[in-house]
Amino acid sequence: MTTTDLALTELLTLSDSGQWHRAACRGDPNHEAWFPYPSQDFDYAREICAGCPLLAGCGEYAAQTGQSGVWGGREYDRGRVIRA
């Protein structure tokens, strides 16, 4: 199973933080928006992230754990920001 096969809420449980239940993206049914192709924009995900109380921590988590996809309003590839 690849990262894109998992629901975002499943990825969030990998963290030991007790705050992920407050994430604005939690339960979002548009899973593909969080793992866009390089040619796709990620405005939808970025907009949801903008109002999230975990914005900064989410991005830090992605960088520290080598995540790919949209985290904290930025797109990551194996923990490196590729689009902001």
PDB file of N, CA, C and O in Angstrom:
ATOM      1  N   MET A   1       0.852  -1.174   0.000  1.00  0.00           N
ATOM      2  CA  MET A   1       0.000   0.000   0.000  1.00  0.00           C
ATOM      3  C   MET A   1       0.899   1.238   0.000  1.00  0.00           C
ATOM      4  O   MET A   1       1.853   1.304   0.746  1.00  0.00           O
ATOM      5  N   THR A   2       0.587   2.208  -0.826  1.00  0.00           N
ATOM      6  CA  THR A   2       1.383   3.427  -0.888  1.00  0.00           C
ATOM      7  C   THR A   2       0.723   4.515  -0.058  1.00  0.00           C
ATOM      8  O   THR A   2      -0.419   4.384   0.377  1.00  0.00           O
ATOM      9  N   THR A   3       1.447   5.614   0.127  1.00  0.00           N
ATOM     10  CA  THR A   3       0.912   6.735   0.885  1.00  0.00           C
ATOM     11  C   THR A   3      -0.375   7.245   0.273  1.00  0.00           C
ATOM     12  O   THR A   3      -1.311   7.597   0.978  1.00  0.00           O
ATOM     13  N   THR A   4      -0.459   7.270  -1.043  1.00  0.00           N
ATOM     14  CA  THR A   4      -1.661   7.800  -1.678  1.00  0.00           C
ATOM     15  C   THR A   4      -2.855   6.867  -1.539  1.00  0.00           C
ATOM     16  O   THR A   4      -3.976   7.272  -1.798  1.00  0.00           O
ATOM     17  N   ASP A   5      -2.632   5.624  -1.117  1.00  0.00           N
ATOM     18  CA  ASP A   5      -3.731   4.691  -0.903  1.00  0.00           C
ATOM     19  C   ASP A   5      -4.383   4.886   0.469  1.00  0.00           C
ATOM     20  O   ASP A   5      -5.455   4.372   0.723  1.00  0.00           O
ATOM     21  N   LEU A   6      -3.721   5.614   1.351  1.00  0.00           N
ATOM     22  CA  LEU A   6      -4.224   5.808   2.696  1.00  0.00           C
ATOM     23  C   LEU A   6      -5.046   7.081   2.792  1.00  0.00           C
ATOM     24  O   LEU A   6      -4.744   8.066   2.146  1.00  0.00           O
ATOM     25  N   ALA A   7      -6.058   7.050   3.618  1.00  0.00           N
ATOM     26  CA  ALA A   7      -6.813   8.267   3.900  1.00  0.00           C
ATOM     27  C   ALA A   7      -5.946   9.168   4.763  1.00  0.00           C
ATOM     28  O   ALA A   7      -5.136   8.694   5.560  1.00  0.00           O
ATOM     29  N   LEU A   8      -6.105  10.460   4.610  1.00  0.00           N
ATOM     30  CA  LEU A   8      -5.307  11.403   5.383  1.00  0.00           C
ATOM     31  C   LEU A   8      -5.476  11.176   6.875  1.00  0.00           C
ATOM     32  O   LEU A   8      -4.511  11.253   7.627  1.00  0.00           O
ATOM     33  N   THR A   9      -6.658  10.835   7.302  1.00  0.00           N
ATOM     34  CA  THR A   9      -6.874  10.613   8.732  1.00  0.00           C
ATOM     35  C   THR A   9      -6.082   9.415   9.227  1.00  0.00           C
ATOM     36  O   THR A   9      -5.685   9.375  10.379  1.00  0.00           O
ATOM     37  N   GLU A  10      -5.815   8.443   8.372  1.00  0.00           N
ATOM     38  CA  GLU A  10      -4.981   7.310   8.761  1.00  0.00           C
ATOM     39  C   GLU A  10      -3.534   7.748   8.930  1.00  0.00           C
ATOM     40  O   GLU A  10      -2.835   7.263   9.805  1.00  0.00           O
ATOM     41  N   LEU A  11      -3.066   8.648   8.069  1.00  0.00           N
ATOM     42  CA  LEU A  11      -1.701   9.142   8.190  1.00  0.00           C
ATOM     43  C   LEU A  11      -1.525   9.945   9.464  1.00  0.00           C
ATOM     44  O   LEU A  11      -0.492   9.863  10.122  1.00  0.00           O
ATOM     45  N   LEU A  12      -2.519  10.725   9.814  1.00  0.00           N
ATOM     46  CA  LEU A  12      -2.406  11.573  10.988  1.00  0.00           C
ATOM     47  C   LEU A  12      -2.265  10.771  12.271  1.00  0.00           C
ATOM     48  O   LEU A  12      -1.663  11.231  13.222  1.00  0.00           O
ATOM     49  N   THR A  13      -2.793   9.568  12.309  1.00  0.00           N
ATOM     50  CA  THR A  13      -2.685   8.762  13.519  1.00  0.00           C
ATOM     51  C   THR A  13      -1.267   8.276  13.746  1.00  0.00           C
ATOM     52  O   THR A  13      -0.949   7.785  14.820  1.00  0.00           O
ATOM     53  N   LEU A  14      -0.383   8.425  12.772  1.00  0.00           N
ATOM     54  CA  LEU A  14       1.012   8.027  12.953  1.00  0.00           C
ATOM     55  C   LEU A  14       1.739   8.943  13.933  1.00  0.00           C
ATOM     56  O   LEU A  14       2.760   8.598  14.480  1.00  0.00           O
ATOM     57  N   SER A  15       1.204  10.108  14.136  1.00  0.00           N
ATOM     58  CA  SER A  15       1.807  11.063  15.058  1.00  0.00           C
ATOM     59  C   SER A  15       1.436  10.703  16.487  1.00  0.00           C
ATOM     60  O   SER A  15       0.367  10.189  16.760  1.00  0.00           O
ATOM     61  N   ASP A  16       2.329  11.038  17.412  1.00  0.00           N
ATOM     62  CA  ASP A  16       2.010  10.803  18.814  1.00  0.00           C
ATOM     63  C   ASP A  16       1.326  12.018  19.437  1.00  0.00           C
ATOM     64  O   ASP A  16       1.056  12.047  20.622  1.00  0.00           O
ATOM     65  N   SER A  17       1.040  13.016  18.635  1.00  0.00           N
ATOM     66  CA  SER A  17       0.351  14.209  19.124  1.00  0.00           C
ATOM     67  C   SER A  17      -1.100  13.887  19.428  1.00  0.00           C
ATOM     68  O   SER A  17      -1.758  13.182  18.680  1.00  0.00           O
ATOM     69  N   GLY A  18      -1.593  14.449  20.490  1.00  0.00           N
ATOM     70  CA  GLY A  18      -2.993  14.265  20.828  1.00  0.00           C
ATOM     71  C   GLY A  18      -3.882  15.326  20.207  1.00  0.00           C
ATOM     72  O   GLY A  18      -5.063  15.398  20.511  1.00  0.00           O
ATOM     73  N   GLN A  19      -3.345  16.151  19.331  1.00  0.00           N
ATOM     74  CA  GLN A  19      -4.097  17.273  18.786  1.00  0.00           C
ATOM     75  C   GLN A  19      -4.652  17.032  17.383  1.00  0.00           C
ATOM     76  O   GLN A  19      -5.384  17.867  16.876  1.00  0.00           O
ATOM     77  N   TRP A  20      -4.316  15.930  16.722  1.00  0.00           N
ATOM     78  CA  TRP A  20      -4.725  15.729  15.337  1.00  0.00           C
ATOM     79  C   TRP A  20      -6.230  15.717  15.146  1.00  0.00           C
ATOM     80  O   TRP A  20      -6.728  15.989  14.072  1.00  0.00           O
ATOM     81  N   HIS A  21      -6.976  15.432  16.207  1.00  0.00           N
ATOM     82  CA  HIS A  21      -8.446  15.448  16.086  1.00  0.00           C
ATOM     83  C   HIS A  21      -8.962  16.852  15.777  1.00  0.00           C
ATOM     84  O   HIS A  21     -10.083  17.005  15.307  1.00  0.00           O
ATOM     85  N   ARG A  22      -8.144  17.893  15.975  1.00  0.00           N
ATOM     86  CA  ARG A  22      -8.533  19.273  15.694  1.00  0.00           C
ATOM     87  C   ARG A  22      -8.193  19.702  14.271  1.00  0.00           C
ATOM     88  O   ARG A  22      -8.503  20.821  13.873  1.00  0.00           O
ATOM     89  N   ALA A  23      -7.551  18.854  13.494  1.00  0.00           N
ATOM     90  CA  ALA A  23      -7.109  19.206  12.140  1.00  0.00           C
ATOM     91  C   ALA A  23      -8.298  19.538  11.236  1.00  0.00           C
ATOM     92  O   ALA A  23      -9.300  18.826  11.221  1.00  0.00           O
ATOM     93  N   ALA A  24      -8.178  20.620  10.497  1.00  0.00           N
ATOM     94  CA  ALA A  24      -9.252  21.059   9.594  1.00  0.00           C
ATOM     95  C   ALA A  24      -9.512  20.034   8.489  1.00  0.00           C
ATOM     96  O   ALA A  24     -10.621  19.942   7.977  1.00  0.00           O
ATOM     97  N   CYS A  25      -8.502  19.271   8.133  1.00  0.00           N
ATOM     98  CA  CYS A  25      -8.640  18.294   7.047  1.00  0.00           C
ATOM     99  C   CYS A  25      -9.233  16.972   7.517  1.00  0.00           C
ATOM    100  O   CYS A  25      -9.599  16.130   6.697  1.00  0.00           O
ATOM    101  N   ARG A  26      -9.358  16.788   8.800  1.00  0.00           N
ATOM    102  CA  ARG A  26      -9.836  15.517   9.335  1.00  0.00           C
ATOM    103  C   ARG A  26     -11.210  15.178   8.768  1.00  0.00           C
ATOM    104  O   ARG A  26     -12.134  15.977   8.823  1.00  0.00           O
ATOM    105  N   GLY A  27     -11.303  14.020   8.185  1.00  0.00           N
ATOM    106  CA  GLY A  27     -12.554  13.550   7.622  1.00  0.00           C
ATOM    107  C   GLY A  27     -12.870  14.085   6.239  1.00  0.00           C
ATOM    108  O   GLY A  27     -13.929  13.800   5.703  1.00  0.00           O
ATOM    109  N   ASP A  28     -11.958  14.854   5.652  1.00  0.00           N
ATOM    110  CA  ASP A  28     -12.208  15.403   4.319  1.00  0.00           C
ATOM    111  C   ASP A  28     -12.328  14.258   3.312  1.00  0.00           C
ATOM    112  O   ASP A  28     -11.448  13.406   3.233  1.00  0.00           O
ATOM    113  N   PRO A  29     -13.411  14.224   2.541  1.00  0.00           N
ATOM    114  CA  PRO A  29     -13.618  13.119   1.603  1.00  0.00           C
ATOM    115  C   PRO A  29     -12.822  13.245   0.303  1.00  0.00           C
ATOM    116  O   PRO A  29     -12.758  12.296  -0.468  1.00  0.00           O
ATOM    117  N   ASN A  30     -12.208  14.373   0.062  1.00  0.00           N
ATOM    118  CA  ASN A  30     -11.492  14.619  -1.189  1.00  0.00           C
ATOM    119  C   ASN A  30     -10.016  14.226  -1.039  1.00  0.00           C
ATOM    120  O   ASN A  30      -9.123  15.070  -1.093  1.00  0.00           O
ATOM    121  N   HIS A  31      -9.739  12.955  -0.864  1.00  0.00           N
ATOM    122  CA  HIS A  31      -8.391  12.464  -0.573  1.00  0.00           C
ATOM    123  C   HIS A  31      -7.374  12.825  -1.646  1.00  0.00           C
ATOM    124  O   HIS A  31      -6.219  13.115  -1.343  1.00  0.00           O
ATOM    125  N   GLU A  32      -7.798  12.823  -2.893  1.00  0.00           N
ATOM    126  CA  GLU A  32      -6.862  13.109  -3.993  1.00  0.00           C
ATOM    127  C   GLU A  32      -6.298  14.526  -3.914  1.00  0.00           C
ATOM    128  O   GLU A  32      -5.194  14.785  -4.366  1.00  0.00           O
ATOM    129  N   ALA A  33      -7.051  15.452  -3.331  1.00  0.00           N
ATOM    130  CA  ALA A  33      -6.600  16.847  -3.229  1.00  0.00           C
ATOM    131  C   ALA A  33      -5.366  16.988  -2.352  1.00  0.00           C
ATOM    132  O   ALA A  33      -4.596  17.930  -2.506  1.00  0.00           O
ATOM    133  N   TRP A  34      -5.142  16.038  -1.485  1.00  0.00           N
ATOM    134  CA  TRP A  34      -4.012  16.109  -0.553  1.00  0.00           C
ATOM    135  C   TRP A  34      -2.747  15.490  -1.135  1.00  0.00           C
ATOM    136  O   TRP A  34      -1.666  15.615  -0.559  1.00  0.00           O
ATOM    137  N   PHE A  35      -2.882  14.848  -2.280  1.00  0.00           N
ATOM    138  CA  PHE A  35      -1.743  14.228  -2.965  1.00  0.00           C
ATOM    139  C   PHE A  35      -1.809  14.570  -4.447  1.00  0.00           C
ATOM    140  O   PHE A  35      -1.997  13.698  -5.291  1.00  0.00           O
ATOM    141  N   PRO A  36      -1.667  15.866  -4.787  1.00  0.00           N
ATOM    142  CA  PRO A  36      -1.833  16.296  -6.181  1.00  0.00           C
ATOM    143  C   PRO A  36      -0.670  15.864  -7.068  1.00  0.00           C
ATOM    144  O   PRO A  36       0.462  15.696  -6.602  1.00  0.00           O
ATOM    145  N   TYR A  37      -0.972  15.682  -8.340  1.00  0.00           N
ATOM    146  CA  TYR A  37       0.085  15.476  -9.329  1.00  0.00           C
ATOM    147  C   TYR A  37       0.826  16.790  -9.499  1.00  0.00           C
ATOM    148  O   TYR A  37       0.264  17.859  -9.252  1.00  0.00           O
ATOM    149  N   PRO A  38       2.081  16.760  -9.925  1.00  0.00           N
ATOM    150  CA  PRO A  38       2.839  18.004 -10.099  1.00  0.00           C
ATOM    151  C   PRO A  38       2.160  19.033 -11.004  1.00  0.00           C
ATOM    152  O   PRO A  38       2.340  20.227 -10.818  1.00  0.00           O
ATOM    153  N   SER A  39       1.361  18.584 -11.950  1.00  0.00           N
ATOM    154  CA  SER A  39       0.694  19.510 -12.860  1.00  0.00           C
ATOM    155  C   SER A  39      -0.615  20.060 -12.290  1.00  0.00           C
ATOM    156  O   SER A  39      -1.210  20.953 -12.864  1.00  0.00           O
ATOM    157  N   GLN A  40      -1.079  19.543 -11.163  1.00  0.00           N
ATOM    158  CA  GLN A  40      -2.326  19.996 -10.548  1.00  0.00           C
ATOM    159  C   GLN A  40      -2.042  21.064  -9.502  1.00  0.00           C
ATOM    160  O   GLN A  40      -1.029  21.016  -8.808  1.00  0.00           O
ATOM    161  N   ASP A  41      -2.991  21.996  -9.381  1.00  0.00           N
ATOM    162  CA  ASP A  41      -2.839  22.951  -8.291  1.00  0.00           C
ATOM    163  C   ASP A  41      -3.312  22.288  -7.000  1.00  0.00           C
ATOM    164  O   ASP A  41      -3.924  21.233  -7.023  1.00  0.00           O
ATOM    165  N   PHE A  42      -2.980  22.888  -5.893  1.00  0.00           N
ATOM    166  CA  PHE A  42      -3.453  22.344  -4.629  1.00  0.00           C
ATOM    167  C   PHE A  42      -4.157  23.434  -3.812  1.00  0.00           C
ATOM    168  O   PHE A  42      -4.108  23.482  -2.587  1.00  0.00           O
ATOM    169  N   ASP A  43      -4.872  24.291  -4.535  1.00  0.00           N
ATOM    170  CA  ASP A  43      -5.602  25.386  -3.907  1.00  0.00           C
ATOM    171  C   ASP A  43      -6.641  24.892  -2.903  1.00  0.00           C
ATOM    172  O   ASP A  43      -6.821  25.495  -1.848  1.00  0.00           O
ATOM    173  N   TYR A  44      -7.331  23.816  -3.236  1.00  0.00           N
ATOM    174  CA  TYR A  44      -8.357  23.267  -2.338  1.00  0.00           C
ATOM    175  C   TYR A  44      -7.735  22.925  -0.986  1.00  0.00           C
ATOM    176  O   TYR A  44      -8.211  23.365   0.061  1.00  0.00           O
ATOM    177  N   ALA A  45      -6.670  22.153  -1.001  1.00  0.00           N
ATOM    178  CA  ALA A  45      -6.013  21.735   0.234  1.00  0.00           C
ATOM    179  C   ALA A  45      -5.414  22.934   0.966  1.00  0.00           C
ATOM    180  O   ALA A  45      -5.537  23.057   2.187  1.00  0.00           O
ATOM    181  N   ARG A  46      -4.789  23.814   0.233  1.00  0.00           N
ATOM    182  CA  ARG A  46      -4.163  24.996   0.837  1.00  0.00           C
ATOM    183  C   ARG A  46      -5.224  25.862   1.541  1.00  0.00           C
ATOM    184  O   ARG A  46      -4.973  26.407   2.609  1.00  0.00           O
ATOM    185  N   GLU A  47      -6.401  25.970   0.944  1.00  0.00           N
ATOM    186  CA  GLU A  47      -7.475  26.765   1.534  1.00  0.00           C
ATOM    187  C   GLU A  47      -7.949  26.154   2.853  1.00  0.00           C
ATOM    188  O   GLU A  47      -8.192  26.859   3.826  1.00  0.00           O
ATOM    189  N   ILE A  48      -8.071  24.838   2.898  1.00  0.00           N
ATOM    190  CA  ILE A  48      -8.474  24.167   4.134  1.00  0.00           C
ATOM    191  C   ILE A  48      -7.390  24.340   5.195  1.00  0.00           C
ATOM    192  O   ILE A  48      -7.670  24.630   6.349  1.00  0.00           O
ATOM    193  N   CYS A  49      -6.143  24.209   4.787  1.00  0.00           N
ATOM    194  CA  CYS A  49      -5.025  24.365   5.718  1.00  0.00           C
ATOM    195  C   CYS A  49      -4.973  25.772   6.318  1.00  0.00           C
ATOM    196  O   CYS A  49      -4.610  25.938   7.481  1.00  0.00           O
ATOM    197  N   ALA A  50      -5.320  26.763   5.534  1.00  0.00           N
ATOM    198  CA  ALA A  50      -5.202  28.153   5.974  1.00  0.00           C
ATOM    199  C   ALA A  50      -5.978  28.429   7.260  1.00  0.00           C
ATOM    200  O   ALA A  50      -5.547  29.243   8.079  1.00  0.00           O
ATOM    201  N   GLY A  51      -7.077  27.753   7.459  1.00  0.00           N
ATOM    202  CA  GLY A  51      -7.881  27.971   8.654  1.00  0.00           C
ATOM    203  C   GLY A  51      -7.658  26.948   9.752  1.00  0.00           C
ATOM    204  O   GLY A  51      -8.409  26.899  10.718  1.00  0.00           O
ATOM    205  N   CYS A  52      -6.625  26.155   9.630  1.00  0.00           N
ATOM    206  CA  CYS A  52      -6.394  25.063  10.574  1.00  0.00           C
ATOM    207  C   CYS A  52      -5.565  25.529  11.776  1.00  0.00           C
ATOM    208  O   CYS A  52      -4.532  26.178  11.605  1.00  0.00           O
ATOM    209  N   PRO A  53      -5.983  25.162  12.989  1.00  0.00           N
ATOM    210  CA  PRO A  53      -5.209  25.536  14.167  1.00  0.00           C
ATOM    211  C   PRO A  53      -3.882  24.789  14.280  1.00  0.00           C
ATOM    212  O   PRO A  53      -3.034  25.153  15.075  1.00  0.00           O
ATOM    213  N   LEU A  54      -3.684  23.764  13.473  1.00  0.00           N
ATOM    214  CA  LEU A  54      -2.459  22.962  13.529  1.00  0.00           C
ATOM    215  C   LEU A  54      -1.517  23.247  12.365  1.00  0.00           C
ATOM    216  O   LEU A  54      -0.585  22.473  12.120  1.00  0.00           O
ATOM    217  N   LEU A  55      -1.726  24.335  11.654  1.00  0.00           N
ATOM    218  CA  LEU A  55      -0.991  24.635  10.424  1.00  0.00           C
ATOM    219  C   LEU A  55       0.522  24.456  10.575  1.00  0.00           C
ATOM    220  O   LEU A  55       1.143  23.682   9.848  1.00  0.00           O
ATOM    221  N   ALA A  56       1.142  25.145  11.493  1.00  0.00           N
ATOM    222  CA  ALA A  56       2.602  25.087  11.644  1.00  0.00           C
ATOM    223  C   ALA A  56       3.062  23.691  12.080  1.00  0.00           C
ATOM    224  O   ALA A  56       4.016  23.149  11.524  1.00  0.00           O
ATOM    225  N   GLY A  57       2.381  23.123  13.044  1.00  0.00           N
ATOM    226  CA  GLY A  57       2.771  21.807  13.539  1.00  0.00           C
ATOM    227  C   GLY A  57       2.639  20.725  12.492  1.00  0.00           C
ATOM    228  O   GLY A  57       3.432  19.786  12.447  1.00  0.00           O
ATOM    229  N   CYS A  58       1.669  20.859  11.636  1.00  0.00           N
ATOM    230  CA  CYS A  58       1.449  19.892  10.569  1.00  0.00           C
ATOM    231  C   CYS A  58       2.630  19.885   9.591  1.00  0.00           C
ATOM    232  O   CYS A  58       3.143  18.834   9.220  1.00  0.00           O
ATOM    233  N   GLY A  59       3.053  21.064   9.196  1.00  0.00           N
ATOM    234  CA  GLY A  59       4.204  21.168   8.301  1.00  0.00           C
ATOM    235  C   GLY A  59       5.472  20.638   8.941  1.00  0.00           C
ATOM    236  O   GLY A  59       6.277  19.954   8.301  1.00  0.00           O
ATOM    237  N   GLU A  60       5.652  20.936  10.220  1.00  0.00           N
ATOM    238  CA  GLU A  60       6.827  20.430  10.943  1.00  0.00           C
ATOM    239  C   GLU A  60       6.808  18.903  10.989  1.00  0.00           C
ATOM    240  O   GLU A  60       7.826  18.248  10.810  1.00  0.00           O
ATOM    241  N   TYR A  61       5.635  18.349  11.235  1.00  0.00           N
ATOM    242  CA  TYR A  61       5.481  16.894  11.273  1.00  0.00           C
ATOM    243  C   TYR A  61       5.865  16.275   9.935  1.00  0.00           C
ATOM    244  O   TYR A  61       6.604  15.294   9.870  1.00  0.00           O
ATOM    245  N   ALA A  62       5.396  16.882   8.853  1.00  0.00           N
ATOM    246  CA  ALA A  62       5.705  16.357   7.515  1.00  0.00           C
ATOM    247  C   ALA A  62       7.206  16.380   7.253  1.00  0.00           C
ATOM    248  O   ALA A  62       7.760  15.413   6.725  1.00  0.00           O
ATOM    249  N   ALA A  63       7.865  17.466   7.628  1.00  0.00           N
ATOM    250  CA  ALA A  63       9.302  17.588   7.402  1.00  0.00           C
ATOM    251  C   ALA A  63      10.086  16.594   8.259  1.00  0.00           C
ATOM    252  O   ALA A  63      11.017  15.947   7.783  1.00  0.00           O
ATOM    253  N   GLN A  64       9.699  16.441   9.514  1.00  0.00           N
ATOM    254  CA  GLN A  64      10.419  15.571  10.445  1.00  0.00           C
ATOM    255  C   GLN A  64      10.228  14.091  10.152  1.00  0.00           C
ATOM    256  O   GLN A  64      11.104  13.284  10.457  1.00  0.00           O
ATOM    257  N   THR A  65       9.092  13.730   9.561  1.00  0.00           N
ATOM    258  CA  THR A  65       8.798  12.309   9.352  1.00  0.00           C
ATOM    259  C   THR A  65       8.854  11.886   7.891  1.00  0.00           C
ATOM    260  O   THR A  65       8.510  10.756   7.564  1.00  0.00           O
ATOM    261  N   GLY A  66       9.266  12.808   7.005  1.00  0.00           N
ATOM    262  CA  GLY A  66       9.446  12.449   5.601  1.00  0.00           C
ATOM    263  C   GLY A  66       8.171  12.200   4.828  1.00  0.00           C
ATOM    264  O   GLY A  66       8.124  11.344   3.946  1.00  0.00           O
ATOM    265  N   GLN A  67       7.122  12.967   5.131  1.00  0.00           N
ATOM    266  CA  GLN A  67       5.837  12.778   4.464  1.00  0.00           C
ATOM    267  C   GLN A  67       5.830  13.374   3.058  1.00  0.00           C
ATOM    268  O   GLN A  67       6.612  14.259   2.738  1.00  0.00           O
ATOM    269  N   SER A  68       4.908  12.902   2.252  1.00  0.00           N
ATOM    270  CA  SER A  68       4.634  13.461   0.931  1.00  0.00           C
ATOM    271  C   SER A  68       3.166  13.866   0.889  1.00  0.00           C
ATOM    272  O   SER A  68       2.342  13.302   1.605  1.00  0.00           O
ATOM    273  N   GLY A  69       2.860  14.856   0.074  1.00  0.00           N
ATOM    274  CA  GLY A  69       1.497  15.363  -0.032  1.00  0.00           C
ATOM    275  C   GLY A  69       1.420  16.760   0.549  1.00  0.00           C
ATOM    276  O   GLY A  69       2.435  17.388   0.832  1.00  0.00           O
ATOM    277  N   VAL A  70       0.206  17.244   0.737  1.00  0.00           N
ATOM    278  CA  VAL A  70       0.000  18.593   1.271  1.00  0.00           C
ATOM    279  C   VAL A  70      -0.139  18.507   2.783  1.00  0.00           C
ATOM    280  O   VAL A  70      -1.005  17.803   3.300  1.00  0.00           O
ATOM    281  N   TRP A  71       0.735  19.216   3.449  1.00  0.00           N
ATOM    282  CA  TRP A  71       0.773  19.276   4.910  1.00  0.00           C
ATOM    283  C   TRP A  71       1.027  20.723   5.302  1.00  0.00           C
ATOM    284  O   TRP A  71       1.965  21.351   4.812  1.00  0.00           O
ATOM    285  N   GLY A  72       0.210  21.271   6.168  1.00  0.00           N
ATOM    286  CA  GLY A  72       0.430  22.623   6.642  1.00  0.00           C
ATOM    287  C   GLY A  72       0.414  23.666   5.532  1.00  0.00           C
ATOM    288  O   GLY A  72       1.109  24.666   5.604  1.00  0.00           O
ATOM    289  N   GLY A  73      -0.366  23.421   4.487  1.00  0.00           N
ATOM    290  CA  GLY A  73      -0.496  24.385   3.398  1.00  0.00           C
ATOM    291  C   GLY A  73       0.629  24.366   2.380  1.00  0.00           C
ATOM    292  O   GLY A  73       0.672  25.208   1.489  1.00  0.00           O
ATOM    293  N   ARG A  74       1.514  23.405   2.493  1.00  0.00           N
ATOM    294  CA  ARG A  74       2.620  23.261   1.536  1.00  0.00           C
ATOM    295  C   ARG A  74       2.645  21.829   1.021  1.00  0.00           C
ATOM    296  O   ARG A  74       2.194  20.914   1.692  1.00  0.00           O
ATOM    297  N   GLU A  75       3.227  21.675  -0.150  1.00  0.00           N
ATOM    298  CA  GLU A  75       3.346  20.322  -0.697  1.00  0.00           C
ATOM    299  C   GLU A  75       4.747  19.799  -0.419  1.00  0.00           C
ATOM    300  O   GLU A  75       5.748  20.472  -0.680  1.00  0.00           O
ATOM    301  N   TYR A  76       4.796  18.587   0.103  1.00  0.00           N
ATOM    302  CA  TYR A  76       6.049  17.932   0.469  1.00  0.00           C
ATOM    303  C   TYR A  76       6.289  16.703  -0.390  1.00  0.00           C
ATOM    304  O   TYR A  76       5.347  16.048  -0.831  1.00  0.00           O
ATOM    305  N   ASP A  77       7.561  16.411  -0.592  1.00  0.00           N
ATOM    306  CA  ASP A  77       7.973  15.161  -1.219  1.00  0.00           C
ATOM    307  C   ASP A  77       9.049  14.580  -0.326  1.00  0.00           C
ATOM    308  O   ASP A  77      10.145  15.121  -0.211  1.00  0.00           O
ATOM    309  N   ARG A  78       8.688  13.512   0.376  1.00  0.00           N
ATOM    310  CA  ARG A  78       9.589  12.855   1.320  1.00  0.00           C
ATOM    311  C   ARG A  78      10.216  13.837   2.313  1.00  0.00           C
ATOM    312  O   ARG A  78      11.420  13.826   2.562  1.00  0.00           O
ATOM    313  N   GLY A  79       9.368  14.709   2.853  1.00  0.00           N
ATOM    314  CA  GLY A  79       9.799  15.636   3.890  1.00  0.00           C
ATOM    315  C   GLY A  79      10.407  16.946   3.424  1.00  0.00           C
ATOM    316  O   GLY A  79      10.737  17.794   4.239  1.00  0.00           O
ATOM    317  N   ARG A  80      10.517  17.123   2.120  1.00  0.00           N
ATOM    318  CA  ARG A  80      11.065  18.372   1.582  1.00  0.00           C
ATOM    319  C   ARG A  80       9.952  19.170   0.914  1.00  0.00           C
ATOM    320  O   ARG A  80       9.173  18.622   0.141  1.00  0.00           O
ATOM    321  N   VAL A  81       9.896  20.465   1.197  1.00  0.00           N
ATOM    322  CA  VAL A  81       8.890  21.322   0.575  1.00  0.00           C
ATOM    323  C   VAL A  81       9.207  21.459  -0.906  1.00  0.00           C
ATOM    324  O   VAL A  81      10.336  21.781  -1.273  1.00  0.00           O
ATOM    325  N   ILE A  82       8.208  21.142  -1.744  1.00  0.00           N
ATOM    326  CA  ILE A  82       8.403  21.295  -3.188  1.00  0.00           C
ATOM    327  C   ILE A  82       7.530  22.404  -3.759  1.00  0.00           C
ATOM    328  O   ILE A  82       7.829  22.932  -4.816  1.00  0.00           O
ATOM    329  N   ARG A  83       6.451  22.728  -3.048  1.00  0.00           N
ATOM    330  CA  ARG A  83       5.606  23.869  -3.456  1.00  0.00           C
ATOM    331  C   ARG A  83       4.998  24.489  -2.215  1.00  0.00           C
ATOM    332  O   ARG A  83       4.583  23.804  -1.302  1.00  0.00           O
ATOM    333  N   ALA A  84       4.964  25.806  -2.203  1.00  0.00           N
ATOM    334  CA  ALA A  84       4.377  26.507  -1.052  1.00  0.00           C
ATOM    335  C   ALA A  84       3.199  27.344  -1.504  1.00  0.00           C
ATOM    336  O   ALA A  84       3.019  27.617  -2.648  1.00  0.00           O
TER     337      ALA A  84
END
